[in-house]
mmCIF file of C-alpha atoms in Angstrom:
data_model
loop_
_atom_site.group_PDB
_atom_site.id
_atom_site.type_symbol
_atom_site.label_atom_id
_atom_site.label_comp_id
_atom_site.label_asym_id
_atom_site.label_seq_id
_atom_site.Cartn_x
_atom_site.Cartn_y
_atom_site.Cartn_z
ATOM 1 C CA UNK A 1 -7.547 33.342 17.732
ATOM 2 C CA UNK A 2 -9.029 33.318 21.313
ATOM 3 C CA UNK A 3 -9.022 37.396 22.527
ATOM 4 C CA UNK A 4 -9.841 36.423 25.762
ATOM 5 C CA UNK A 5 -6.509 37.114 28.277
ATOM 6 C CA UNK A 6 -5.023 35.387 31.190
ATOM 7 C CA UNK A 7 -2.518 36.105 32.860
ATOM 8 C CA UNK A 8 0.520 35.106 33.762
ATOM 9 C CA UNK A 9 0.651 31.804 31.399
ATOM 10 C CA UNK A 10 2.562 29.865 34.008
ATOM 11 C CA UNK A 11 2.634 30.700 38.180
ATOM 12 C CA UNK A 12 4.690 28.436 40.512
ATOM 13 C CA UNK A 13 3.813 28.763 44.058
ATOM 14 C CA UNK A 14 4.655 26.798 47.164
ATOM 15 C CA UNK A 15 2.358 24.838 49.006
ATOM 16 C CA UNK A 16 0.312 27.512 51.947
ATOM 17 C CA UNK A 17 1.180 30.121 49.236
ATOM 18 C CA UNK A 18 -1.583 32.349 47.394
ATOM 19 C CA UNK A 19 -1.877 32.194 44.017
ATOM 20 C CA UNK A 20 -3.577 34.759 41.691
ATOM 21 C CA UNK A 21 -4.554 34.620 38.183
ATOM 22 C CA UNK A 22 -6.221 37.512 36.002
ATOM 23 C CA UNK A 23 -8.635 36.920 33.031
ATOM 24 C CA UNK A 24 -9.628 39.971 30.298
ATOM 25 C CA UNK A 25 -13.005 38.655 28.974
ATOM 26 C CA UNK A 26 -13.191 39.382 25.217
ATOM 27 C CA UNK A 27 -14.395 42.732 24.682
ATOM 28 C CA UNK A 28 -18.363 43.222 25.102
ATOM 29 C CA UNK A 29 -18.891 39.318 26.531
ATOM 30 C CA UNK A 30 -20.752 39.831 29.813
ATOM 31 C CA UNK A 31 -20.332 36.123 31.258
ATOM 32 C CA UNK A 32 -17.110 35.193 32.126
ATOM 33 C CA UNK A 33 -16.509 31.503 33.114
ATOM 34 C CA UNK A 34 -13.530 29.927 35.437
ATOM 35 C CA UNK A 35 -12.490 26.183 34.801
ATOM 36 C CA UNK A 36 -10.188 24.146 35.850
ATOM 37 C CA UNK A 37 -8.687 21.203 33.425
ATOM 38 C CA UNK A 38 -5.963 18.647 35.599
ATOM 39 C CA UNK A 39 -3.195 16.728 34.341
ATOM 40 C CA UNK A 40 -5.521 14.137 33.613
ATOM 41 C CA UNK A 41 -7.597 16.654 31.051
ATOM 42 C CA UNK A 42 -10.843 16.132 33.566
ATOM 43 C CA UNK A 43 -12.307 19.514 33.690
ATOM 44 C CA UNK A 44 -14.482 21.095 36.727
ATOM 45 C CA UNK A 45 -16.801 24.039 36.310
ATOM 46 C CA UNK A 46 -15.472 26.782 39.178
ATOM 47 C CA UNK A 47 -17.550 29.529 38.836
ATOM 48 C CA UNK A 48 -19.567 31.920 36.498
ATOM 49 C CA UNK A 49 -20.363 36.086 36.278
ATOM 50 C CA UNK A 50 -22.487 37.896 34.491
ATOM 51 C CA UNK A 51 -21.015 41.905 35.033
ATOM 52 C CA UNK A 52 -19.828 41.670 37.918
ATOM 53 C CA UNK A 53 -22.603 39.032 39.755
ATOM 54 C CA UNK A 54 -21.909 35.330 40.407
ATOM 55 C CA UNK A 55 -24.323 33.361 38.728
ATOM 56 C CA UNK A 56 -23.098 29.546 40.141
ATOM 57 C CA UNK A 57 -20.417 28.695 41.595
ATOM 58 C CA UNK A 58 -19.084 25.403 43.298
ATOM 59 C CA UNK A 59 -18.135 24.869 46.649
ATOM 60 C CA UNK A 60 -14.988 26.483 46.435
ATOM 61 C CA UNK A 61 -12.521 23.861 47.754
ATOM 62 C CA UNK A 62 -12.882 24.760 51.531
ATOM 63 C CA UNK A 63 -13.074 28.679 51.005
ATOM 64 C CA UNK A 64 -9.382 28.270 49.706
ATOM 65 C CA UNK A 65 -10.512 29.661 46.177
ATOM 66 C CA UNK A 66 -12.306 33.096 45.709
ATOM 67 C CA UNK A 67 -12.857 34.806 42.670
ATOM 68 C CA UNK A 68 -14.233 38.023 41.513
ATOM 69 C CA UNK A 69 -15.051 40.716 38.338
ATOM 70 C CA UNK A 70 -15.140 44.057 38.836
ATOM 71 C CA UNK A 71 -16.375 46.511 36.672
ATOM 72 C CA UNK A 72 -13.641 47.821 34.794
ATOM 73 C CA UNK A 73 -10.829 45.539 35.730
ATOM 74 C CA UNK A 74 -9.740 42.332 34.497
ATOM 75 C CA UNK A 75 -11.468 39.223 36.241
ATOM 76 C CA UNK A 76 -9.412 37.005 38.641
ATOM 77 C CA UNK A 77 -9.191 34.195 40.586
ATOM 78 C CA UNK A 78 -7.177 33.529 44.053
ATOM 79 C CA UNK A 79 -6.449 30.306 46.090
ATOM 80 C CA UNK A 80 -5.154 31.631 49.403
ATOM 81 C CA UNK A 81 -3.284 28.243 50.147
ATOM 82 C CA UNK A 82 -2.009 26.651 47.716
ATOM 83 C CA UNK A 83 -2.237 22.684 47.950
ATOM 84 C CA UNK A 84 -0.560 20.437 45.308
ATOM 85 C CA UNK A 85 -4.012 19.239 44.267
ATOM 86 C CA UNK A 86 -4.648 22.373 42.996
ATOM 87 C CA UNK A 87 -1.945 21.644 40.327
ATOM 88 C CA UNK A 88 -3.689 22.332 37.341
ATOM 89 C CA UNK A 89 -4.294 24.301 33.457
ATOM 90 C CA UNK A 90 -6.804 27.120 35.204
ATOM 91 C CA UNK A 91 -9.368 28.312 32.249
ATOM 92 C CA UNK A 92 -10.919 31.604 31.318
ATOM 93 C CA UNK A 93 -13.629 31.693 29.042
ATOM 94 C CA UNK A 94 -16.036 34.399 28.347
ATOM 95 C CA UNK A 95 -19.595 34.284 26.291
ATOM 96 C CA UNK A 96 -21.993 36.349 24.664
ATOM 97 C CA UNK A 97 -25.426 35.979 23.268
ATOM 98 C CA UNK A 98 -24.474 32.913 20.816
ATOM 99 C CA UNK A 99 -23.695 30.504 23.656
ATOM 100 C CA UNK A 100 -20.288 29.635 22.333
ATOM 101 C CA UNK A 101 -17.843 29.911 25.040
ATOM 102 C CA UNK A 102 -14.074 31.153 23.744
ATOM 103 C CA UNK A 103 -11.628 30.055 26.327
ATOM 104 C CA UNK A 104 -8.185 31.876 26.908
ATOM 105 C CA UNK A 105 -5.098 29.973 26.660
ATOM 106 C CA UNK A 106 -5.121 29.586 30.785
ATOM 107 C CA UNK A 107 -3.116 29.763 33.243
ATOM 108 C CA UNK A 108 -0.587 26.557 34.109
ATOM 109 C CA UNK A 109 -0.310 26.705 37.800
ATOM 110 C CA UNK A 110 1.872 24.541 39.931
ATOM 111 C CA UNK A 111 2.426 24.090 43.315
ATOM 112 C CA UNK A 112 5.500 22.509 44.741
ATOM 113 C CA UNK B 1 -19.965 7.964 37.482
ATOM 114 C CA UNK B 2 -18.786 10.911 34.689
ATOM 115 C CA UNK B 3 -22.314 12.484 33.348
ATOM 116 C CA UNK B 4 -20.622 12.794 29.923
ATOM 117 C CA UNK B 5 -18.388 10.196 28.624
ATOM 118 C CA UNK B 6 -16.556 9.826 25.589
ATOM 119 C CA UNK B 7 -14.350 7.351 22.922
ATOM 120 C CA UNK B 8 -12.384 6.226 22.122
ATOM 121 C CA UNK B 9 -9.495 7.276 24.314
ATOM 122 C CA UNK B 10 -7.308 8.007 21.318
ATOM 123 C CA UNK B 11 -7.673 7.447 17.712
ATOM 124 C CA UNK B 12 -5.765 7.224 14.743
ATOM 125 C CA UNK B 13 -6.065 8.110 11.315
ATOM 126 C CA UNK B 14 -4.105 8.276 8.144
ATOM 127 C CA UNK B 15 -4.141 11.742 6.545
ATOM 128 C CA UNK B 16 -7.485 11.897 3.903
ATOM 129 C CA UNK B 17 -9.364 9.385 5.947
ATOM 130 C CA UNK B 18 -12.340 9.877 8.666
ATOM 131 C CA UNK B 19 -12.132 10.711 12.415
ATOM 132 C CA UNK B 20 -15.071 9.116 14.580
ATOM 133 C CA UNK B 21 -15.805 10.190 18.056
ATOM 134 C CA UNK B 22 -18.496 9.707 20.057
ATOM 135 C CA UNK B 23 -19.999 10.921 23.106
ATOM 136 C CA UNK B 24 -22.706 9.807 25.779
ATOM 137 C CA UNK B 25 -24.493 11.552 28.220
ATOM 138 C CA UNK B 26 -25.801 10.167 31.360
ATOM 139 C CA UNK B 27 -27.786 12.590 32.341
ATOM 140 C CA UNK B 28 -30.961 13.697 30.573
ATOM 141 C CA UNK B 29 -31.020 17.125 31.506
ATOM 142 C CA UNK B 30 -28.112 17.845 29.221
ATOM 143 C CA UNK B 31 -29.904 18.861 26.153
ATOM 144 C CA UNK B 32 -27.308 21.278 24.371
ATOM 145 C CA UNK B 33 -23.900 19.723 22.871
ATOM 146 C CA UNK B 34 -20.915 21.104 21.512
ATOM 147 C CA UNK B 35 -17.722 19.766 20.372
ATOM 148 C CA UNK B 36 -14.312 21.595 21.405
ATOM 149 C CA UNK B 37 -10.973 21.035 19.942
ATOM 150 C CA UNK B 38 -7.727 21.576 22.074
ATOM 151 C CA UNK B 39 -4.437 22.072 20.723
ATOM 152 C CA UNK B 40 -1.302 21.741 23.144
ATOM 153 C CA UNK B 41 -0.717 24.690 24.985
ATOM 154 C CA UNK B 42 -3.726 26.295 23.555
ATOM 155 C CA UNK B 43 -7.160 26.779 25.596
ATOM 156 C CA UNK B 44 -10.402 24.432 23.516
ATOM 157 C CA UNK B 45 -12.181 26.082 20.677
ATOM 158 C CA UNK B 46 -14.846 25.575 19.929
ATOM 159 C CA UNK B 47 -15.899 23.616 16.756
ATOM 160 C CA UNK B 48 -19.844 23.353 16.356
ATOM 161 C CA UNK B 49 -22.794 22.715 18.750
ATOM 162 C CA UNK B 50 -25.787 20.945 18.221
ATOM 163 C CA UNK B 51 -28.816 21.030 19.867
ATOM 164 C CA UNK B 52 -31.207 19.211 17.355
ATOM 165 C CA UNK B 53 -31.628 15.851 16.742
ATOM 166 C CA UNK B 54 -30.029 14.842 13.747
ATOM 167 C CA UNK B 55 -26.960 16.098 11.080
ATOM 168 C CA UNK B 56 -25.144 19.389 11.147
ATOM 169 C CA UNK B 57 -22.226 19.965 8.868
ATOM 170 C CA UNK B 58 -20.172 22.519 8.790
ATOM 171 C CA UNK B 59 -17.218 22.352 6.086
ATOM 172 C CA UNK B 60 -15.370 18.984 6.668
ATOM 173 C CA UNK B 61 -17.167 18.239 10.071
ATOM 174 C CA UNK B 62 -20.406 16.591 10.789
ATOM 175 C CA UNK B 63 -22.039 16.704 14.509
ATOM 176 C CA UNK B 64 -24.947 13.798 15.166
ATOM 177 C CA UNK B 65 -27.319 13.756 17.650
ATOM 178 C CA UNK B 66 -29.976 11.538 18.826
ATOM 179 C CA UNK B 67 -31.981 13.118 21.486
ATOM 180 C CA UNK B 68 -33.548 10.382 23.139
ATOM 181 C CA UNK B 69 -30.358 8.072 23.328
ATOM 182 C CA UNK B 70 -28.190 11.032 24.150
ATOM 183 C CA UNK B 71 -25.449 9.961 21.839
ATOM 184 C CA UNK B 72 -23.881 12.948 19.564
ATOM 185 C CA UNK B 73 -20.997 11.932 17.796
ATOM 186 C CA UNK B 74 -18.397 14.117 15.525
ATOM 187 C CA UNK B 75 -17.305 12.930 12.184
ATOM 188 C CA UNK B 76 -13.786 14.514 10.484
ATOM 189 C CA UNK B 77 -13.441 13.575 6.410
ATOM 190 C CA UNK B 78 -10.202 14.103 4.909
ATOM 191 C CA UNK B 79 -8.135 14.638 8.368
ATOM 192 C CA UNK B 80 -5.128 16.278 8.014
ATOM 193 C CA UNK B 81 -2.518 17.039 10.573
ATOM 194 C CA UNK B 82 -3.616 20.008 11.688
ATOM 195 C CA UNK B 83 -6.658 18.214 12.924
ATOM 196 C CA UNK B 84 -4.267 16.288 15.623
ATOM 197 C CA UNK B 85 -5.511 17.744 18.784
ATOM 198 C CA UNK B 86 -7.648 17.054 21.896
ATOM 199 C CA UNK B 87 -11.280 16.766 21.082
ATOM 200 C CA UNK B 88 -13.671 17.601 23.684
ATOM 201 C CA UNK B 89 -17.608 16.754 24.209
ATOM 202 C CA UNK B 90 -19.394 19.565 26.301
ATOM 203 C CA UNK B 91 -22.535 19.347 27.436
ATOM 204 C CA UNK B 92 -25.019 21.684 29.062
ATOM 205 C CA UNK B 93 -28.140 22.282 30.843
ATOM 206 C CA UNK B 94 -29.206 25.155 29.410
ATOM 207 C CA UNK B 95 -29.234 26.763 25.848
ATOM 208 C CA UNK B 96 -28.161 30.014 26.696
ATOM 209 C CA UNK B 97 -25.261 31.844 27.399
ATOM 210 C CA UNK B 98 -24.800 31.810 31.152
ATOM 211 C CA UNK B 99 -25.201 27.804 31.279
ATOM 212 C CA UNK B 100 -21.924 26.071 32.868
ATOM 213 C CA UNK B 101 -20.776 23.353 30.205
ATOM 214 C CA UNK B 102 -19.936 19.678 31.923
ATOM 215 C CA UNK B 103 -16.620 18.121 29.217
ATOM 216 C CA UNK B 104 -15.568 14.876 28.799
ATOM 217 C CA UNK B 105 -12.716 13.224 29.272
ATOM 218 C CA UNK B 106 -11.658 13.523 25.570
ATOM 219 C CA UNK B 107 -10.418 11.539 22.735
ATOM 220 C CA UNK B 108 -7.211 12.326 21.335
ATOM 221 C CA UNK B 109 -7.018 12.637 17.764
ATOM 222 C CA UNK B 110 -3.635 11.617 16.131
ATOM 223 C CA UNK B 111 -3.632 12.397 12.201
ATOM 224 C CA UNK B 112 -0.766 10.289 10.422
ATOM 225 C CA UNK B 113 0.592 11.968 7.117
#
């Protein structure tokens, strides 16, 4: 089983609303990874860390999305107004030296 | 135009038999593959990567790749249930541990008892 850790599991927000999700890498992985996988199971590639440094990222939806990992607490991600679009699983996944990424279970946001 | 696409769409097989999927890359800077497995509710896991041309097997899966059409496909014998899931081809740029992976759009995998 997956030791990587997001939280919550499910968020419901309303549309202009922020919305904040946490990820625990699994213990020692210094790249953590943020995906997100829509109802139609199309994934995009948001953005990557290694410590605490972003390493790519996309052009985060109009500034709307920001995320960040700080040395010693958990990784997150924030979209500071919520749009239905963003409707979507949001993915955690964290790597090591094997190149195998293990994902979390994610975070099911929704945005009325 | 998707830079990695997959099929089928769906599949079906009867318990015992063999699972074909395949996967094609558009893109010939993806040299690294891996196949991921997604249950509902669950987040993918991974199953193998390959990264060489030809077979790798690992217990009742078999990964192909062919370098120079950029075709990998994934090969289940005896299926069972627990096999019914989302299957995912990931591709990526680079062979280490930072690279971002680009997934298909999947092929789900319906095992029949």
């Amino acid at each position: 089983n997956s030791k990587v850790i997001q939280t919550p599991r499910y968020l419901v927000k309303g549309q202009g609303q922020k919305a904040k999700m946490r990820c625990i890498p699994e213990k020692g992985h210094p790249v953590v990874f943020w995906y997100q996988q829509n109802k139609n199971n199309e994934f995009k590639f948001l953005i990557n860390f290694q410590n605490q440094e972003v390493l790519q990222q996309i052009d985060m939806t109009e500034k709307r999305f920001s995320a960040e990992c700080p040395s010693n607490s958990p990784c997150s991600l924030e979209i500071q107004s919520s749009e239905a679009g963003d409707s979507a699983l949001y993915l955690c996944a964290s790597s090591l030296s094997n190149y195998e990424q293990y994902f979390g279970p994610g975070t099911r946001l929704t945005v009325l | 135009q998707q830079k990695v696409q997959q099929s089928p769409e769906s599949l079906s097989v009867p318990e015992g038999g063999m699972a074909s999927l395949n996967c094609t890359s558009s893109d010939r800077n993806f040299q690294y593959f891996w196949w991921y497995r997604q249950h509902s509710g669950e987040g993918p896991k991974a199953l193998m990567s390959i990264f060489s041309d030809g077979d790798k097997k690992e217990g009742r899966f078999t990964a192909h790749l062919n370098k120079a059409s950029l075709h990998v496909s994934l090969h289940i014998r005896d299926s069972q249930p627990s096999d019914s899931a989302l299957y995912f081809c990931a591709a990526s740029e680079q062979g280490t541990n930072t690279g971002k992976l680009t997934f298909g759009d999947g092929t789900v995998l319906t095992v029949k008892p």
